[in-house]
Coordinates of C-alpha atoms and ligand atoms in Angstrom, one line a residue:
M1 CA 10.8 55.3 60.9
R2 CA 11.9 57.2 57.9
T3 CA 12.0 56.4 54.2
Q4 CA 12.1 58.1 50.9
V5 CA 8.8 56.7 49.6
A6 CA 5.9 55.4 51.8
I7 CA 3.9 53.0 49.7
I8 CA 0.4 52.3 50.9
G9 CA -0.9 48.9 49.7
A10 CA 0.9 45.6 48.8
G11 CA -1.2 44.8 45.7
P12 CA 0.6 44.5 42.4
A13 CA 0.9 48.3 42.1
G14 CA 2.6 48.9 45.4
L15 CA 4.8 45.8 45.2
L16 CA 5.9 46.6 41.6
L17 CA 6.7 50.2 42.6
G18 CA 8.7 49.0 45.6
Q19 CA 10.8 46.6 43.5
L20 CA 11.5 49.1 40.8
L21 CA 12.6 51.7 43.4
H22 CA 14.7 49.1 45.3
R23 CA 16.6 48.3 42.1
E24 CA 17.5 51.9 41.7
G25 CA 18.7 52.2 45.3
I26 CA 15.7 54.2 46.5
D27 CA 14.3 53.3 49.9
A28 CA 10.6 52.5 50.3
V29 CA 8.5 51.1 53.1
I30 CA 5.2 49.3 52.2
L31 CA 2.3 49.5 54.6
E32 CA -0.4 46.9 54.0
R33 CA -3.6 46.5 55.9
R34 CA -4.0 42.8 55.4
S35 CA -1.6 39.8 55.9
A36 CA 0.5 38.5 53.1
D37 CA -1.5 35.3 52.9
Y38 CA -4.8 37.2 52.7
V39 CA -3.4 39.3 49.8
L40 CA -2.2 36.1 48.0
G41 CA -5.6 34.5 48.6
R42 CA -7.4 36.9 46.3
I43 CA -8.2 35.5 42.8
R44 CA -7.8 38.3 40.2
A45 CA -7.3 38.6 36.5
G46 CA -4.6 37.0 34.4
V47 CA -3.8 38.5 31.1
L48 CA -0.6 40.6 30.8
E49 CA 0.3 43.0 28.1
S50 CA 3.8 42.8 26.8
G51 CA 4.6 46.2 28.3
T52 CA 3.5 44.8 31.7
V53 CA 5.8 41.7 31.2
D54 CA 8.7 44.1 30.3
L55 CA 8.1 46.1 33.5
I56 CA 8.1 43.0 35.6
A57 CA 11.3 42.0 33.9
R58 CA 12.8 45.5 34.8
A59 CA 11.8 44.7 38.4
G60 CA 13.8 41.5 38.1
C61 CA 10.7 39.3 38.8
D62 CA 10.0 37.7 35.5
Q63 CA 11.8 34.3 35.9
R64 CA 8.8 32.2 36.7
L65 CA 6.6 34.3 34.4
R66 CA 8.9 33.4 31.5
Q67 CA 8.7 29.7 32.3
E68 CA 5.1 29.3 33.2
G69 CA 3.3 32.2 31.5
L70 CA 1.3 31.2 28.4
P71 CA 1.9 33.4 25.4
H72 CA -1.3 33.9 23.3
D73 CA -1.4 35.1 19.7
G74 CA -5.1 35.5 19.5
V75 CA -8.5 35.8 21.2
N76 CA -11.9 34.5 20.1
L77 CA -15.3 36.2 20.0
C78 CA -18.4 33.9 20.0
F79 CA -21.8 35.2 19.0
G80 CA -24.8 33.8 17.1
G81 CA -23.5 30.4 18.1
A82 CA -20.3 30.7 16.1
R83 CA -16.7 31.4 17.1
H84 CA -14.4 33.9 15.3
R85 CA -10.7 34.4 16.0
I86 CA -9.0 37.8 16.2
D87 CA -5.4 37.3 15.2
L88 CA -3.7 39.6 17.7
A89 CA -0.2 38.9 16.5
G90 CA -1.0 39.1 12.8
L91 CA -2.8 42.4 13.3
T92 CA -0.2 44.1 15.5
G93 CA 3.1 43.2 14.0
G94 CA 3.7 40.2 16.2
K95 CA 2.5 41.4 19.6
Q96 CA 1.2 38.9 22.1
V97 CA -0.4 38.8 25.5
T98 CA 0.7 36.5 28.3
V99 CA -1.7 34.5 30.5
Y100 CA -0.2 34.4 34.0
G101 CA -2.3 35.0 37.2
Q102 CA -2.2 38.2 39.1
T103 CA -1.8 36.1 42.2
E104 CA 1.4 34.7 40.8
V105 CA 2.7 38.1 39.8
T106 CA 2.0 39.2 43.4
R107 CA 3.8 36.1 44.8
D108 CA 6.9 36.7 42.7
L109 CA 7.1 40.4 43.7
M110 CA 6.6 39.6 47.4
E111 CA 9.3 37.0 47.3
A112 CA 11.8 39.3 45.6
R113 CA 11.0 42.0 48.1
S114 CA 11.7 39.9 51.1
A115 CA 14.8 38.4 49.5
G116 CA 16.1 41.9 48.9
G117 CA 15.5 42.8 52.5
A118 CA 13.1 45.6 51.8
R119 CA 10.7 46.7 54.6
T120 CA 7.0 45.7 54.4
V121 CA 4.6 46.1 57.3
Y122 CA 1.7 43.7 57.0
E123 CA -1.4 44.1 59.1
A124 CA -0.8 47.9 59.5
A125 CA -4.0 49.2 60.9
G126 CA -5.5 52.7 60.9
V127 CA -3.2 54.2 58.2
H128 CA -3.6 57.9 58.3
L129 CA -1.8 60.5 56.0
E130 CA -0.6 63.9 57.1
G131 CA 1.2 66.8 55.6
F132 CA 1.4 65.7 51.9
G133 CA 0.4 69.3 50.9
G134 CA 3.7 70.5 52.4
S135 CA 7.3 69.2 52.3
R136 CA 7.3 66.7 55.1
P137 CA 4.6 64.1 54.8
V138 CA 4.0 61.6 57.6
V139 CA 2.0 58.4 57.7
H140 CA 0.6 57.2 61.0
F141 CA -0.4 53.6 61.6
L142 CA -0.8 50.9 64.3
K143 CA 1.1 47.7 64.3
G144 CA 0.1 45.1 66.9
G145 CA -1.8 47.9 68.6
I146 CA 1.3 50.2 68.9
A147 CA 1.2 53.6 67.3
Q148 CA 4.0 54.2 64.8
T149 CA 4.9 57.0 62.4
L150 CA 6.7 56.9 59.0
E151 CA 8.3 60.1 57.8
C152 CA 8.9 60.3 54.0
D153 CA 9.5 62.5 51.0
F154 CA 6.6 61.1 49.0
I155 CA 3.5 58.9 49.5
A156 CA 2.4 56.5 46.8
G157 CA -1.3 55.6 47.2
C158 CA -1.5 52.1 45.8
D159 CA -4.2 51.0 48.2
G160 CA -6.9 50.0 45.8
F161 CA -10.5 51.3 45.2
H162 CA -11.5 51.2 48.9
G163 CA -8.2 52.6 50.2
V164 CA -7.5 55.5 52.5
C165 CA -5.3 57.6 50.2
R166 CA -7.8 58.9 47.7
Q167 CA -10.2 59.5 50.7
S168 CA -7.6 61.7 52.4
V169 CA -7.7 64.2 49.6
P170 CA -10.0 67.2 50.2
E171 CA -13.2 66.8 48.2
R172 CA -12.8 70.1 46.4
A173 CA -9.4 69.0 45.0
I174 CA -10.5 65.8 43.3
E175 CA -13.1 65.0 40.6
T176 CA -14.4 61.5 40.0
F177 CA -16.1 60.0 37.0
E178 CA -18.1 56.8 37.4
R179 CA -20.4 54.3 35.7
V180 CA -21.7 51.3 37.5
Y181 CA -23.1 48.5 35.3
P182 CA -26.3 46.8 36.1
F183 CA -24.7 43.3 36.4
G184 CA -21.8 41.4 37.7
W185 CA -19.5 38.5 36.9
L186 CA -19.7 35.1 38.6
G187 CA -16.3 33.5 38.4
L188 CA -15.3 29.9 38.9
L189 CA -11.8 28.5 39.1
A190 CA -11.3 24.7 38.6
D191 CA -8.5 22.3 38.0
V192 CA -9.7 21.2 34.6
P193 CA -8.0 21.7 31.2
P194 CA -9.2 24.9 29.5
V195 CA -12.0 24.4 26.9
N196 CA -9.8 26.1 24.3
E197 CA -6.2 27.1 23.9
E198 CA -7.1 30.7 23.6
L199 CA -9.7 32.9 25.5
I200 CA -13.3 33.0 24.3
Y201 CA -15.4 36.0 24.9
V202 CA -19.1 35.2 24.4
N203 CA -22.2 37.3 23.6
H204 CA -25.2 35.2 24.3
E205 CA -28.9 35.8 24.8
D206 CA -28.6 34.4 28.4
G207 CA -25.7 36.9 29.0
F208 CA -22.0 37.3 28.6
A209 CA -19.5 34.4 29.3
L210 CA -15.7 34.2 29.3
C211 CA -13.5 31.1 29.0
S212 CA -10.1 31.9 30.4
M213 CA -7.3 29.9 32.1
R214 CA -4.4 30.0 34.5
S215 CA -2.5 27.1 33.0
M216 CA -3.1 24.1 30.8
T217 CA -4.6 22.3 33.8
R218 CA -6.5 25.2 35.5
S219 CA -9.4 27.0 34.0
R220 CA -11.1 30.3 34.9
Y221 CA -14.6 30.9 33.7
Y222 CA -17.1 33.7 34.1
L223 CA -20.8 34.2 33.6
Q224 CA -22.7 37.5 33.5
C225 CA -25.1 37.5 36.5
P226 CA -27.3 40.1 38.3
A227 CA -25.2 42.6 40.3
D228 CA -26.6 41.4 43.6
E229 CA -26.4 37.6 42.8
K230 CA -25.6 35.4 45.8
V231 CA -22.8 32.9 45.1
E232 CA -24.6 30.3 47.3
H233 CA -27.4 30.1 44.6
W234 CA -24.9 28.6 42.2
S235 CA -24.0 25.0 42.7
D236 CA -21.0 23.9 40.5
Q237 CA -23.5 22.0 38.4
R238 CA -25.7 25.0 37.7
F239 CA -22.6 27.0 36.7
W240 CA -21.3 24.4 34.3
E241 CA -24.8 24.0 32.7
A242 CA -25.3 27.7 32.3
L243 CA -21.8 28.1 30.8
R244 CA -22.2 25.2 28.4
A245 CA -25.5 26.7 27.1
R246 CA -23.7 29.9 26.2
L247 CA -20.9 28.3 24.2
D248 CA -20.7 27.3 20.5
P249 CA -21.4 23.6 19.9
E250 CA -17.7 22.7 19.5
A251 CA -16.7 24.3 22.7
A252 CA -19.8 23.0 24.6
A253 CA -18.8 19.5 23.6
A254 CA -15.2 20.0 24.6
L255 CA -15.9 21.5 28.0
T256 CA -14.4 19.6 30.9
T257 CA -16.1 20.2 34.2
G258 CA -14.9 19.6 37.8
P259 CA -15.3 20.8 41.4
A260 CA -14.8 24.6 41.9
L261 CA -11.7 25.7 43.8
E262 CA -13.3 29.1 44.1
K263 CA -16.5 30.9 43.1
S264 CA -17.2 34.6 43.6
V265 CA -19.3 37.5 42.3
A266 CA -17.7 40.8 41.3
R267 CA -19.7 43.9 40.3
L268 CA -18.6 45.8 37.2
R269 CA -17.6 49.4 37.4
S270 CA -15.8 52.1 35.5
F271 CA -14.2 54.8 37.6
V272 CA -11.5 57.5 37.2
A273 CA -10.3 60.1 39.7
E274 CA -8.6 63.3 38.5
P275 CA -5.9 64.5 39.1
L276 CA -3.5 61.8 40.4
R277 CA -1.2 64.1 42.3
F278 CA -1.9 66.1 45.4
G279 CA 1.4 67.8 46.5
R280 CA 3.5 64.8 47.7
L281 CA 0.8 62.2 47.4
F282 CA 0.5 60.2 44.1
L283 CA -2.4 57.8 43.4
A284 CA -1.8 54.7 41.2
G285 CA -3.6 51.5 40.2
D286 CA -7.1 50.8 41.5
A287 CA -6.9 53.7 44.0
A288 CA -7.0 55.9 41.0
H289 CA -9.2 54.0 38.5
I290 CA -11.4 50.9 38.0
V291 CA -12.2 49.3 34.7
P292 CA -14.7 46.5 34.1
P293 CA -12.7 43.3 33.5
T294 CA -14.0 42.7 30.0
G295 CA -10.9 44.2 28.4
A296 CA -8.4 42.6 30.8
K297 CA -6.9 46.0 31.6
G298 CA -7.0 46.4 35.4
L299 CA -3.6 45.0 36.3
N300 CA -2.1 46.4 33.1
L301 CA -3.2 49.9 33.8
A302 CA -1.8 49.6 37.4
A303 CA 1.5 48.6 35.8
S304 CA 1.5 51.5 33.3
D305 CA 0.9 54.0 36.2
I306 CA 3.7 52.5 38.1
R307 CA 6.0 52.7 35.1
Y308 CA 5.4 56.5 34.8
L309 CA 5.6 57.0 38.6
S310 CA 8.7 54.9 39.2
E311 CA 10.5 56.7 36.3
A312 CA 9.5 60.1 37.8
L313 CA 10.7 59.2 41.3
V314 CA 14.0 57.8 40.0
E315 CA 14.5 61.0 38.0
Y316 CA 13.9 63.0 41.1
F317 CA 16.1 61.1 43.5
N318 CA 18.9 60.4 41.1
G319 CA 18.9 63.7 39.2
G320 CA 16.9 66.2 41.2
S321 CA 14.4 67.0 38.4
T322 CA 10.7 67.3 39.2
A323 CA 9.7 67.2 35.5
G324 CA 8.5 63.5 35.6
L325 CA 6.6 64.1 38.9
D326 CA 5.0 67.2 37.5
A327 CA 3.9 65.3 34.3
Y328 CA 2.8 62.1 36.0
S329 CA -0.9 62.9 36.4
T330 CA -1.4 64.1 32.9
K331 CA 0.6 61.4 31.3
A332 CA -1.0 58.5 33.3
L333 CA -4.5 59.8 32.8
A334 CA -4.1 60.0 29.0
R335 CA -3.4 56.3 28.9
I336 CA -6.0 55.5 31.6
W337 CA -8.9 57.1 29.6
K338 CA -8.0 55.1 26.5
A339 CA -8.1 51.9 28.5
E340 CA -11.4 53.0 30.2
R341 CA -12.8 53.6 26.7
F342 CA -11.8 50.2 25.5
S343 CA -13.0 48.4 28.6
W344 CA -16.4 50.2 28.4
W345 CA -16.7 49.4 24.7
M346 CA -15.9 45.7 25.2
T347 CA -18.4 45.6 28.1
S348 CA -21.1 47.3 26.1
M349 CA -20.7 45.1 23.1
L350 CA -20.7 41.7 24.9
H351 CA -23.2 41.9 27.8
R352 CA -27.0 41.7 28.0
F353 CA -28.3 45.2 28.9
P354 CA -32.0 44.6 29.7
E355 CA -32.9 48.3 29.1
V356 CA -31.8 48.4 25.5
G357 CA -34.1 45.5 24.5
R358 CA -34.1 43.5 21.2
F359 CA -33.0 46.5 19.2
G360 CA -29.9 46.9 21.3
H361 CA -29.1 43.2 21.0
K362 CA -29.3 43.5 17.1
I363 CA -27.0 46.5 17.2
Q364 CA -24.5 44.4 19.2
L365 CA -24.6 41.6 16.7
A366 CA -24.1 44.0 13.8
E367 CA -21.1 45.5 15.6
L368 CA -19.6 42.0 16.2
E369 CA -20.2 41.0 12.6
Y370 CA -18.5 44.1 11.4
L371 CA -15.6 43.6 13.9
V372 CA -14.8 40.1 12.7
S373 CA -15.3 40.9 9.0
S374 CA -13.3 44.1 8.8
E375 CA -9.5 44.0 9.1
A376 CA -9.5 47.7 10.2
A377 CA -12.0 47.0 13.0
S378 CA -10.2 43.8 14.1
A379 CA -6.9 45.6 14.1
S380 CA -8.4 48.3 16.4
L381 CA -9.5 45.7 18.9
A382 CA -6.2 43.9 18.6
E383 CA -4.1 47.0 19.1
N384 CA -6.0 47.9 22.3
Y385 CA -6.1 44.3 23.6
V386 CA -2.3 43.8 23.4
G387 CA -1.9 47.3 25.0
L388 CA -1.5 50.8 23.6
P389 CA 2.0 52.3 23.6
Y390 CA 3.2 54.0 26.8
Ligands
APR1 N1 -4.0 50.7 54.5 C1 -3.1 49.8 54.0 N2 -3.4 49.0 52.9 C2 -4.6 49.2 52.4 C3 -5.5 50.0 52.8 C4 -5.2 50.8 54.0 N3 -6.1 51.7 54.5 N4 -6.6 49.9 52.1 C5 -6.4 49.0 51.1 N5 -5.1 48.5 51.3 C6 -4.4 47.4 50.5 C7 -5.4 46.3 50.2 O1 -5.4 45.4 51.2 C8 -4.7 45.7 49.0 O2 -3.7 44.7 49.3 O3 -4.0 48.0 49.3 C9 -3.9 46.9 48.4 C10 -4.4 47.3 47.0 O4 -4.2 46.3 46.1 P1 -5.2 46.0 44.8 O5 -6.6 46.2 45.2 O6 -4.7 44.7 44.3 O7 -4.9 47.2 43.8 P2 -3.6 47.5 42.9 O8 -2.3 47.1 43.5 O9 -3.8 48.9 42.4 O10 -3.8 46.5 41.7 C11 -4.6 46.7 40.6 O11 -5.5 44.5 41.1 O12 -7.6 44.9 42.0 C12 -6.9 44.4 41.0 O13 -8.3 44.5 39.1 C13 -7.3 45.1 39.8 O14 -5.9 44.0 38.4 C14 -6.1 45.2 39.1 C15 -5.0 45.3 40.1
PHB2 C1 -9.1 36.1 33.8 O1 -8.4 35.1 33.3 O2 -9.4 36.1 35.0 C2 -9.6 37.1 32.9 C3 -9.2 37.1 31.5 C4 -9.6 38.0 30.7 C5 -10.5 39.0 31.1 C6 -10.9 39.1 32.4 C7 -10.4 38.1 33.3 O3 -10.9 40.0 30.2

């Protein structure tokens, strides 16, 4: 097999890149280790920056998103038992975020890809990269036990944090920066109406909580928990009781409970790899960086990488210039580090950190008080939450 761009991974990063290239007449093959159903079974985040929505539109996959996505003009911070609203739109000249599940984004991109006749190999095992330091990269893999090779001009490593692409780079050529947080998030998805029309981020003595949603009939809630927490220890009832205890009285009274469709624990991590280009291999999305979910930046950062990378590849194939490819790593990393900063800051301000004790908790409360009482501080949060410019 031969293609112009071999994309490893059919998460949102790989699928979005595939679609943007397809629309420009550039051929790409996606190799994905799992089945399509497995990929669609993963429950992930759900808040899109307007720049992400624009990029999905550019990929021609925004029809359902426009119909079913929920535009939000504000978010809420709850601490000391009281809720405070941050007017995102008012503080950013009218910008909004859109609540629409990553699973749905993935589904829309997959459908467009198969409708357009683009090639995707699901259940591609043993993906192995060769020759990306030279001019003729090759990707080896097994499909149904049969060895195959894919020759290409470039490889896009969109294979997530545990993928093979970053691991294929010689250790001396890559530097990584990491912070692992001493807790996780226990998430619950349920077909109950959301407790509030907008998201609520909660700082509580028992730990962080988040009230989010997928639609007006499906809620997504999270509780801070120990990093090694076992989901089996959490009956639905225990989850709902713990959540209710962390909410302000009005929200606690409004909370509708119901059976969980899904419950899972995710650890929180900040991670960045530098650089993002190694000859003809480019890293994008979770393969290149991880943010803790507190700022809702994971999917949005993957999208901004793909925006830079797709524009660079189009410029190369349609005009012959390598300027965009040469600038990709520096440009993408500048935006990545700002989102890393924001996600780390939101995480630090909202969670219980046992090691900082009562003094640390008082400092968090002072910061939150300042944030909701200062227009300058609120505007800074709002500007980052809706997404910094590209
Ligand atoms: N070979 C082929 N595919 C692989 C391999 C491999 N060796 N390793 C991983 N993959 C696939 C995974 O199965 C997965 O489907 O790569 C895909 C990576 O997708 P994501 O993990 O969703 O990463 P990305 O597309 O960068 O999306 C970033 O998704 O993980 C969330 O919070 C994250 O919202 C962010 C967004
Ligand atoms: C979600 O809806 O899953 C979600 C929303 C906001 C976050 C993280 C997750 O910050």
